[in-house]
PDB file of C-alpha atoms in Angstrom:
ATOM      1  CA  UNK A 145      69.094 109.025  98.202  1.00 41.00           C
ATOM      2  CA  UNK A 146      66.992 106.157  99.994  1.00 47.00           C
ATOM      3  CA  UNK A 147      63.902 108.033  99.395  1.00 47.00           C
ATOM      4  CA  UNK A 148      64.724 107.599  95.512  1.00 50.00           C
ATOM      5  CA  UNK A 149      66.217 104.283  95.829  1.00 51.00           C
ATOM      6  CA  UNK A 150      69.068 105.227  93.116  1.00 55.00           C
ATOM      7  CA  UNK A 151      72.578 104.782  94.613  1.00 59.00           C
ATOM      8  CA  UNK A 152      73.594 107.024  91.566  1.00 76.00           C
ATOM      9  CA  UNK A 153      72.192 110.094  92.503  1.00 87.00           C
ATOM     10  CA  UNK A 154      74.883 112.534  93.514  1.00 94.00           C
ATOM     11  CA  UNK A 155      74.262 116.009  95.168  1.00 95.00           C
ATOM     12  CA  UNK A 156      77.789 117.632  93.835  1.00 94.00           C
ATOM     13  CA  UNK A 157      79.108 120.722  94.967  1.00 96.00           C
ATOM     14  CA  UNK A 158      75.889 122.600  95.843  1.00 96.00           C
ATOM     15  CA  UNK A 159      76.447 125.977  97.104  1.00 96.00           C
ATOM     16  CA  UNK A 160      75.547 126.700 100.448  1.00 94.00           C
ATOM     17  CA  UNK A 161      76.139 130.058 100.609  1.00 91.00           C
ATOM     18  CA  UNK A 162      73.543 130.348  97.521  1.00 90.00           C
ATOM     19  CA  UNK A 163      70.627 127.917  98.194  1.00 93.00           C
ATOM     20  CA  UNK A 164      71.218 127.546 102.176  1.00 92.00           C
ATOM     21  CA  UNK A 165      72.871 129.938 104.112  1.00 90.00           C
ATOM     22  CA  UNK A 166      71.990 129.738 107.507  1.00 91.00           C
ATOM     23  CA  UNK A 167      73.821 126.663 107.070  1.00 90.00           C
ATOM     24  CA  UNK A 168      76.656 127.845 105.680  1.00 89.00           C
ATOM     25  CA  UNK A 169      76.882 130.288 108.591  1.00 87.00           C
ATOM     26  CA  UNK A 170      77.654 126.775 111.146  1.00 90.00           C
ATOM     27  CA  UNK A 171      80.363 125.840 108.915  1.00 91.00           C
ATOM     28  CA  UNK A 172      83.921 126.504 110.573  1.00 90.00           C
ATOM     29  CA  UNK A 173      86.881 126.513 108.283  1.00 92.00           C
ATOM     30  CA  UNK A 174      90.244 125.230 109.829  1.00 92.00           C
ATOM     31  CA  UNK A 175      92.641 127.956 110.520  1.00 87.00           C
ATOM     32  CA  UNK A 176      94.999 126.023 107.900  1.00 89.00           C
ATOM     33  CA  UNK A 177      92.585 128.022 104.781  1.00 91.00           C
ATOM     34  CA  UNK A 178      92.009 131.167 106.794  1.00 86.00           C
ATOM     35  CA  UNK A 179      93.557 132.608 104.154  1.00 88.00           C
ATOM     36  CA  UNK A 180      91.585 132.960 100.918  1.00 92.00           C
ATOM     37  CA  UNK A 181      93.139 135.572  98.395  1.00 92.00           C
ATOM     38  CA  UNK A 182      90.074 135.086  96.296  1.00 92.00           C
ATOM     39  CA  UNK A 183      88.128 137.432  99.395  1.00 89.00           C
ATOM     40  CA  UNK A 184      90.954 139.689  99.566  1.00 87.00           C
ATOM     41  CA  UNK A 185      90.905 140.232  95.633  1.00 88.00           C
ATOM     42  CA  UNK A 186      87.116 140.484  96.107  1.00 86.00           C
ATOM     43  CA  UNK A 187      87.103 143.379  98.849  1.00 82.00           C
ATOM     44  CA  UNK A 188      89.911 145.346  96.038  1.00 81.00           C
ATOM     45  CA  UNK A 189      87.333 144.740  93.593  1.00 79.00           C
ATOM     46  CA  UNK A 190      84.585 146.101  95.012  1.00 78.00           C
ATOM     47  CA  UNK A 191      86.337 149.344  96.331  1.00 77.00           C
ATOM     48  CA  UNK A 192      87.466 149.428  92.361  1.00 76.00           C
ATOM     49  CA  UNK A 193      84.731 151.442  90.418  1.00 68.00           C
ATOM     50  CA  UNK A 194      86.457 150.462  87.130  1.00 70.00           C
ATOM     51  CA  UNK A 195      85.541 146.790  88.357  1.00 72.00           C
ATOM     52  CA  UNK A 196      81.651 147.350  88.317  1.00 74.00           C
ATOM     53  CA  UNK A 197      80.665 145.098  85.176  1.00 71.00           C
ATOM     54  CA  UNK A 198      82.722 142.379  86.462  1.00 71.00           C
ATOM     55  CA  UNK A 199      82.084 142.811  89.906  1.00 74.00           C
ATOM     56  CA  UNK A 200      78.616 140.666  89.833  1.00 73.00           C
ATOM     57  CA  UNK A 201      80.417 138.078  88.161  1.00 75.00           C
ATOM     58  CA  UNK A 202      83.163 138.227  90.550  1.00 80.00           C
ATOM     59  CA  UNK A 203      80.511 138.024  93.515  1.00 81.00           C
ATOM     60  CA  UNK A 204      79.538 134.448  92.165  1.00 81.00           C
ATOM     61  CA  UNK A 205      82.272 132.734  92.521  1.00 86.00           C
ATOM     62  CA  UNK A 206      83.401 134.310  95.958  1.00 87.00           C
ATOM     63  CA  UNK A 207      80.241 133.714  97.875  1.00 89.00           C
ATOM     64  CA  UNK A 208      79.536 130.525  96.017  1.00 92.00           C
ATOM     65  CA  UNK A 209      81.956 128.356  98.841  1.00 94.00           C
ATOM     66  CA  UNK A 210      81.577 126.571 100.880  1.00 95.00           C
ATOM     67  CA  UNK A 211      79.428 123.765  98.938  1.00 97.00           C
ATOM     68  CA  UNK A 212      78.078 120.683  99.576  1.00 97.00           C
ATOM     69  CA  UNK A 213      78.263 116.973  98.331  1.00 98.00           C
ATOM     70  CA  UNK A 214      76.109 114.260  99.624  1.00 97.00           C
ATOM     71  CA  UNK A 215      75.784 110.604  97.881  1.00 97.00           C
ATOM     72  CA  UNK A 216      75.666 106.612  97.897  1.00 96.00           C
ATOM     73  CA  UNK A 217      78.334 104.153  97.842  1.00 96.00           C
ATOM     74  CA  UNK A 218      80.244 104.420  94.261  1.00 95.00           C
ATOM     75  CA  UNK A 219      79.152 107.873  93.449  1.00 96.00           C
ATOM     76  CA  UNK A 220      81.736 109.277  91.693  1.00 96.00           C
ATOM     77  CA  UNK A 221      83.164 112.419  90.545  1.00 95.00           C
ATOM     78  CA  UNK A 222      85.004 112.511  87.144  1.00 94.00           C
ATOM     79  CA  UNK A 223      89.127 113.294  86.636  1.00 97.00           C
ATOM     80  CA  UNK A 224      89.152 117.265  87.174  1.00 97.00           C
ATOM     81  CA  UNK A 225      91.129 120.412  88.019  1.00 97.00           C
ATOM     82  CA  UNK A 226      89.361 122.850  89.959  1.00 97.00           C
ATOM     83  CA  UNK A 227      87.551 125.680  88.663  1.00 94.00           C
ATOM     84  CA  UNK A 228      90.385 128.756  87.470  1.00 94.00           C
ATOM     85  CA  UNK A 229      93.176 126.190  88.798  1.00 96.00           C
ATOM     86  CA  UNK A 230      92.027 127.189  92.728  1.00 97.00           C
ATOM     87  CA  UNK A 231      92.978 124.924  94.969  1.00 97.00           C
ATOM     88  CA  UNK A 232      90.700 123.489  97.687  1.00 98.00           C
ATOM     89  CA  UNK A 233      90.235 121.773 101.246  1.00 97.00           C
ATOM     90  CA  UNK A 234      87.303 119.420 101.471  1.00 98.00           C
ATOM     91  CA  UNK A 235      86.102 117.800 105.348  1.00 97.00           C
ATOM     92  CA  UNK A 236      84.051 114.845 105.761  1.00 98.00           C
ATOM     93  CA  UNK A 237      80.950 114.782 108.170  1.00 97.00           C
ATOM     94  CA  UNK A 238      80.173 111.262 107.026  1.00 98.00           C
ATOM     95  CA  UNK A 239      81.046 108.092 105.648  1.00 98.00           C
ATOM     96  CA  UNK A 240      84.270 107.632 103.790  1.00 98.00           C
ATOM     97  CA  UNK A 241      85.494 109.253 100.299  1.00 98.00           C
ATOM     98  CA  UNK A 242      88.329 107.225  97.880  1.00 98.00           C
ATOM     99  CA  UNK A 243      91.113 110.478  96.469  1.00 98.00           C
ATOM    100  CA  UNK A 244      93.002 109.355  93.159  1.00 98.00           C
ATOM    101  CA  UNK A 245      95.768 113.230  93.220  1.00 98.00           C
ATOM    102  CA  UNK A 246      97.572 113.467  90.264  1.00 98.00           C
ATOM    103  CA  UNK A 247     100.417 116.260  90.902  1.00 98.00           C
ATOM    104  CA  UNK A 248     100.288 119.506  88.121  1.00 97.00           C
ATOM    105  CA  UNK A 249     103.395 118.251  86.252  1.00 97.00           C
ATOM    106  CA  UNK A 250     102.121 115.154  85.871  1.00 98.00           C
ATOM    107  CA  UNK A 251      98.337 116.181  84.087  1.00 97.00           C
ATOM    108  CA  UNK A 252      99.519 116.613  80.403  1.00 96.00           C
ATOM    109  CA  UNK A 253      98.997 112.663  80.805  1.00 97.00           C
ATOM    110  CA  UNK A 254      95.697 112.410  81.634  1.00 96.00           C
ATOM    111  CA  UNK A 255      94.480 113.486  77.849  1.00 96.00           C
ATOM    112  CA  UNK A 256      91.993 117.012  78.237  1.00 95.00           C
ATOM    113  CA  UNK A 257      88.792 116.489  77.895  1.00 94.00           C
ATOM    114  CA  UNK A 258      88.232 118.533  74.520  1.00 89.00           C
ATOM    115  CA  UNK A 259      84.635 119.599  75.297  1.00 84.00           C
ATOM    116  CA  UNK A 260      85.862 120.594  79.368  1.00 82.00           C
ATOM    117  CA  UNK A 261      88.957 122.941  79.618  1.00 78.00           C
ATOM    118  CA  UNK A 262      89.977 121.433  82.843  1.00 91.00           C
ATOM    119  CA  UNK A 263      87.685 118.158  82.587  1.00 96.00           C
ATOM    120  CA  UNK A 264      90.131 115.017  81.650  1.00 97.00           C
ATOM    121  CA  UNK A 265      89.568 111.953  79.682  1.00 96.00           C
ATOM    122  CA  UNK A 266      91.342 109.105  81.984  1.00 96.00           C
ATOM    123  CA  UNK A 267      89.900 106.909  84.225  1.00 95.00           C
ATOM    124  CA  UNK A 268      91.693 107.960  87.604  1.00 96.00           C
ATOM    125  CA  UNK A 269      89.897 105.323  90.046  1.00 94.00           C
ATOM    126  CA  UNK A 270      90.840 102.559  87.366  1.00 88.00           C
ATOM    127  CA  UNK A 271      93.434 101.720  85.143  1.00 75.00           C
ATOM    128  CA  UNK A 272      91.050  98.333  83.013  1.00 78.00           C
ATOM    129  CA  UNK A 273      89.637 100.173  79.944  1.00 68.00           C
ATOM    130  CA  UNK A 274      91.252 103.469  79.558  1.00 80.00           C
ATOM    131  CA  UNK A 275      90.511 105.767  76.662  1.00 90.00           C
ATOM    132  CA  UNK A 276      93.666 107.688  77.372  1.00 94.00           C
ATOM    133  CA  UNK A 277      96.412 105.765  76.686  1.00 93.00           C
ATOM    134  CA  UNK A 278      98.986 108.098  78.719  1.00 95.00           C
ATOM    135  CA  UNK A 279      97.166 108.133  81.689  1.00 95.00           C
ATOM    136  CA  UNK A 280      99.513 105.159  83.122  1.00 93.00           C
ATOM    137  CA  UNK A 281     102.255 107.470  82.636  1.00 95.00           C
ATOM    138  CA  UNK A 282     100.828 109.494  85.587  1.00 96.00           C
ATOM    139  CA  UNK A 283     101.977 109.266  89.059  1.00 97.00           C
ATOM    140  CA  UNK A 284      98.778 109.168  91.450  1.00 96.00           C
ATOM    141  CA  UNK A 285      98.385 109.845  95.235  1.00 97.00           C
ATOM    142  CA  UNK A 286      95.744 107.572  96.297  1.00 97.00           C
ATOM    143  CA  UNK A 287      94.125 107.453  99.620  1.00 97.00           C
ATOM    144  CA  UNK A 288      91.171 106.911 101.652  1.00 98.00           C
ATOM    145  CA  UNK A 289      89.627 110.364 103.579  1.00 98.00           C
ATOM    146  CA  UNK A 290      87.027 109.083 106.781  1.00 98.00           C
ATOM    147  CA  UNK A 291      84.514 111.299 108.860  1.00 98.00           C
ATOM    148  CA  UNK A 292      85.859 114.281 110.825  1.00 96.00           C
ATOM    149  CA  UNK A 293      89.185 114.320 108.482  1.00 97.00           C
ATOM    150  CA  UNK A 294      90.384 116.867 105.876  1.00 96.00           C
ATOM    151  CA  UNK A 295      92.099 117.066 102.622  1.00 97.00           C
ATOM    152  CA  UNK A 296      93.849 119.285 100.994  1.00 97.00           C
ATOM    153  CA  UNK A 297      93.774 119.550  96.727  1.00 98.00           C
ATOM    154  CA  UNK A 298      96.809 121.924  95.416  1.00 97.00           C
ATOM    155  CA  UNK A 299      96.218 124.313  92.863  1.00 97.00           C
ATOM    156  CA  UNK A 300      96.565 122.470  89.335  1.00 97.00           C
ATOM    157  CA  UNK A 301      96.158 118.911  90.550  1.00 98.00           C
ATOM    158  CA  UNK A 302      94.007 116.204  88.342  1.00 98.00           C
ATOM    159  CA  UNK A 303      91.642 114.289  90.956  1.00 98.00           C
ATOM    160  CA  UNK A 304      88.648 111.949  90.938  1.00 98.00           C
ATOM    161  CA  UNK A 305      86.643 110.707  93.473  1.00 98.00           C
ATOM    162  CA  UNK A 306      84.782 107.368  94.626  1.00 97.00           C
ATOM    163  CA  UNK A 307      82.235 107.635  97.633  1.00 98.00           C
ATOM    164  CA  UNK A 308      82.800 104.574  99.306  1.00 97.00           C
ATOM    165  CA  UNK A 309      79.664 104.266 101.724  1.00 97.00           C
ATOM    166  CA  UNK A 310      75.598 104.334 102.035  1.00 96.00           C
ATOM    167  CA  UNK A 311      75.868 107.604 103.230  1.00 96.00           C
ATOM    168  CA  UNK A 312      78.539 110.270 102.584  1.00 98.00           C
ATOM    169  CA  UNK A 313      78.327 114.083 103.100  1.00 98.00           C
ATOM    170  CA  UNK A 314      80.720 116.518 103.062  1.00 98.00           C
ATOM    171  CA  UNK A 315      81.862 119.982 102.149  1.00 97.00           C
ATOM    172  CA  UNK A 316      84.578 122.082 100.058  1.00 97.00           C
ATOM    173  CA  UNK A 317      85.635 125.092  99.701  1.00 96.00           C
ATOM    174  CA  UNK A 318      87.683 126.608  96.871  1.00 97.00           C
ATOM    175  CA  UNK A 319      90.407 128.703  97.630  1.00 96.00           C
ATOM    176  CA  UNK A 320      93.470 130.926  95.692  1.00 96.00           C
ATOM    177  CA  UNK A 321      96.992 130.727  97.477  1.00 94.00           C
ATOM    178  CA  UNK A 322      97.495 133.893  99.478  1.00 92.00           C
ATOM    179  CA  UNK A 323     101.198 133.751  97.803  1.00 92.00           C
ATOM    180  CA  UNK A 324     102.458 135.434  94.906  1.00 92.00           C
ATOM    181  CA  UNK A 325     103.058 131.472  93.072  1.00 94.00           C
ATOM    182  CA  UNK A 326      99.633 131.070  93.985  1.00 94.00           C
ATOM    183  CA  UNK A 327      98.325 134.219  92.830  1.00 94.00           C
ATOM    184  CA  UNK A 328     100.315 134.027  89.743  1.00 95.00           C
ATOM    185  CA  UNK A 329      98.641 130.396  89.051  1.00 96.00           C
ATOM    186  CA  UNK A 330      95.305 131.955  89.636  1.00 95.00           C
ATOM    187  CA  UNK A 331      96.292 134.997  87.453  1.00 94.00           C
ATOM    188  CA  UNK A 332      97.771 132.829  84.295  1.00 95.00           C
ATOM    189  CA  UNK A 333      94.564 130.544  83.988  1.00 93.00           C
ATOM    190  CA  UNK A 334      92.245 133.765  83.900  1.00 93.00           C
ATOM    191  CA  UNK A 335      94.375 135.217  81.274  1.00 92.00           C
ATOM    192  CA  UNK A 336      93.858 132.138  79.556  1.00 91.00           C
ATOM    193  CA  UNK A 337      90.289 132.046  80.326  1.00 90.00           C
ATOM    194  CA  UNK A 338      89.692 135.397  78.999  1.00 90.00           C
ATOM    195  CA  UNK A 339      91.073 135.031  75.603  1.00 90.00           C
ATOM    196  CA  UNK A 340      89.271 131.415  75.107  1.00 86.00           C
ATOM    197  CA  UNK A 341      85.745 134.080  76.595  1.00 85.00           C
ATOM    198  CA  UNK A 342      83.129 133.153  74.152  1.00 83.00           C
ATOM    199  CA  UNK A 343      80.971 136.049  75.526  1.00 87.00           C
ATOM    200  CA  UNK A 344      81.770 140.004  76.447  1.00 87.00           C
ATOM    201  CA  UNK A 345      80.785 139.747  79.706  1.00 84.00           C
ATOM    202  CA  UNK A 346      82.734 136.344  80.351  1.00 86.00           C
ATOM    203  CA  UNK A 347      85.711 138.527  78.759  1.00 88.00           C
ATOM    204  CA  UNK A 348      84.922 141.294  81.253  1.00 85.00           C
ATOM    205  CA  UNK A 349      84.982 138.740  84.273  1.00 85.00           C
ATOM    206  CA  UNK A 350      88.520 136.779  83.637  1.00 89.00           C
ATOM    207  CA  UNK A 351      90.257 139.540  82.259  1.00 87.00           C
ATOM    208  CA  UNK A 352      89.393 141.845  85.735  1.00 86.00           C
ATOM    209  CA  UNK A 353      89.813 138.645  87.628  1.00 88.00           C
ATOM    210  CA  UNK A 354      93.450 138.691  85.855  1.00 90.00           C
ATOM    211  CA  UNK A 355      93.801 142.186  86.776  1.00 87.00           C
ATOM    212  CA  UNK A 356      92.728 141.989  90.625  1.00 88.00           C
ATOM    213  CA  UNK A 357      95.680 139.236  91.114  1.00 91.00           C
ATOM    214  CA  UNK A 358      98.127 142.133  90.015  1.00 89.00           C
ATOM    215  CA  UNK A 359      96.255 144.547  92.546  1.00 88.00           C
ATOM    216  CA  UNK A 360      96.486 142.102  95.112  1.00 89.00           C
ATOM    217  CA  UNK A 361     100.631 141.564  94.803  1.00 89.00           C
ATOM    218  CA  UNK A 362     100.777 145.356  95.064  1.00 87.00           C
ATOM    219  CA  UNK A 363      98.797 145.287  98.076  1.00 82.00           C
ATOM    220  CA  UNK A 364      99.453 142.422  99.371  1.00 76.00           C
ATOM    221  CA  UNK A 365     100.563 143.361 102.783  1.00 70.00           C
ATOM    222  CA  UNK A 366      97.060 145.535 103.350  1.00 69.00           C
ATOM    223  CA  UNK A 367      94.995 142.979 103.011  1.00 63.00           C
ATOM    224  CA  UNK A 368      96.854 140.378 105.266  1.00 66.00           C
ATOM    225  CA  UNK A 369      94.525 139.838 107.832  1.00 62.00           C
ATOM    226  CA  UNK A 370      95.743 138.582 111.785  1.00 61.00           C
ATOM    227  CA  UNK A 371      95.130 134.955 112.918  1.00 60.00           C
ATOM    228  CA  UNK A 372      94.487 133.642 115.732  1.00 63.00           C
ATOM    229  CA  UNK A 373      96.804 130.140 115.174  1.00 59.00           C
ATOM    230  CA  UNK A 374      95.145 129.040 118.890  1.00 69.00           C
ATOM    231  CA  UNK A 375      92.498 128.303 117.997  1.00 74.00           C
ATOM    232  CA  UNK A 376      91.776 125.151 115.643  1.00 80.00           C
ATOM    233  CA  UNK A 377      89.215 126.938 113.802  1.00 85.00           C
ATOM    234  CA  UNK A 378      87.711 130.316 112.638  1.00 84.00           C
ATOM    235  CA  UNK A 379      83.431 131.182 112.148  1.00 84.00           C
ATOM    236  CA  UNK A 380      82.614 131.378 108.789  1.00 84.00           C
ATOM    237  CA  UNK A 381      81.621 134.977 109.175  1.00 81.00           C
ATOM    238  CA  UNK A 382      84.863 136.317 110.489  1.00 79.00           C
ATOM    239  CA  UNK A 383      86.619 134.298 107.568  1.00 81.00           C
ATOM    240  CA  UNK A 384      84.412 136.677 105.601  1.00 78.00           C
ATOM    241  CA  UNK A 385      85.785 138.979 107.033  1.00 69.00           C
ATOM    242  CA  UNK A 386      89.503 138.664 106.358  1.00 59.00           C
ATOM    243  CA  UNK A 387      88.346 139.777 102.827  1.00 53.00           C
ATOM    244  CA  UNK A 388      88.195 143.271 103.950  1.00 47.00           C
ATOM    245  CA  UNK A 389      91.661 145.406 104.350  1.00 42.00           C
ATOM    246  CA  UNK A 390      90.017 147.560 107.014  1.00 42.00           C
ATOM    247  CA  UNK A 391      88.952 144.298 109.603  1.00 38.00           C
ATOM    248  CA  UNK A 392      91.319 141.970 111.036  1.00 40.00           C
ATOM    249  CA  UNK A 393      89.205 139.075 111.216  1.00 36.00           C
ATOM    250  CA  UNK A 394      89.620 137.149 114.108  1.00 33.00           C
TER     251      UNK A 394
END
């Protein structure tokens, strides 16, 4: 950012699994996410050989968390729902990060973003200048996250984001619910996503994604892997791990 001398630039949600995973190795995730039902559904998937097409797709997505996000004061990210309506935790390793929430029920105000299924048009971190006029009809969580503390985003939830320092880094990770309302979230917006496919192979991916959330209710209880709530955090590879029904984990 110095080095380009443009406080705008804004290194958003870079995978580190993908382009630097030896780093991604060092990250710990707090025992609070231990539970991803995105890895469990993955591990079904790949033991599925109906699943093959989609599986590649499906591999994406799973290994693309955790990511990263470095930029200058007043960076911003835009009013958003995650990607498939996960939810997601997000620590800070420095500087400080302004949250605008807005709870699920509370969305239809924020006017979609035709062009971005779950982009939306209102200005979260301001209400001068709106082009939505419901937005103000929202209720919003706002709040200030600093270095070394977490946050969590529920599934569904409109949020935008101000970086509030020279320097801020930090990183996310996307998650489903290991619950059946959390699976069935997951499960509705890939139905959705599959009809809306524009492509076979996006068809192939949201409709088996739709169909591995129905595996994973029925086998629910084999993929549940043990924690170990004494410690504070788990290693990023035994997280991994919890994705497959025949390893505990930690």
């Amino acid at each position: 950012i110095e080095d380009q001398g443009n406080q705008n630039i804004y290194l958003h949600d870079w995978s580190l699994t993908k382009d630097c995973p030896m780093f991604a190795k060092e990250i710990k995730i707090p025992k609070y996410f231990s539970r991803d039902a995105l890895q469990e559904m993955y591990a079904l998937i790949r033991e599925n050989a109906s699943f093959n097409e989609a599986a590649s797709h499906f591999d994406l997505y799973a290994n693309y968390w955790p990511s990263l996000f470095v930029g200058g004061n007043n960076t911003t990210s835009n009013a958003h729902a995650d990607w498939c309506d996960t939810s997601a935790w997000m620590g800070i390793f420095e500087g400080r990060k302004e949250w605008v929430i807005v709870p699920p029920s509370h969305t239809q105000y924020l006017c979609k973003d035709p062009r971005h299924g779950n982009n939306f048009l209102a200005n979260l971190l301001s209400e001068e200048n709106d082009v939505c006029d419901s937005a103000h009809l929202a209720v919003r969580y706002k709040g200030i996250v600093n270095k070394g503390e977490y946050l969590y985003v529920p599934a569904q939830s409109g949020h935008a984001v101000r970086n509030m320092d020279d320097l801020n880094i930090a990183v996310a990770f996307n998650f489903v619910e290991p619950t059946i309302s959390g699976i069935n979230v997951f499960s509705a917006r890939a139905r959705k996503m599959s009809v809306l496919a524009s492509t076979d192979s996006s068809f192939i991916f949201y409709n088996a994604l739709s169909k591995a959330a129905e595996i994973w209710k029925e086998k629910e209880n084999e993929v549940r892997p043990t924690i170990n709530w004494n410690s504070d955090h788990i290693a990023y590879e035994d997280f991994k791990l919890t994705g497959r029904p025949d390893v505990d984990g930690v």
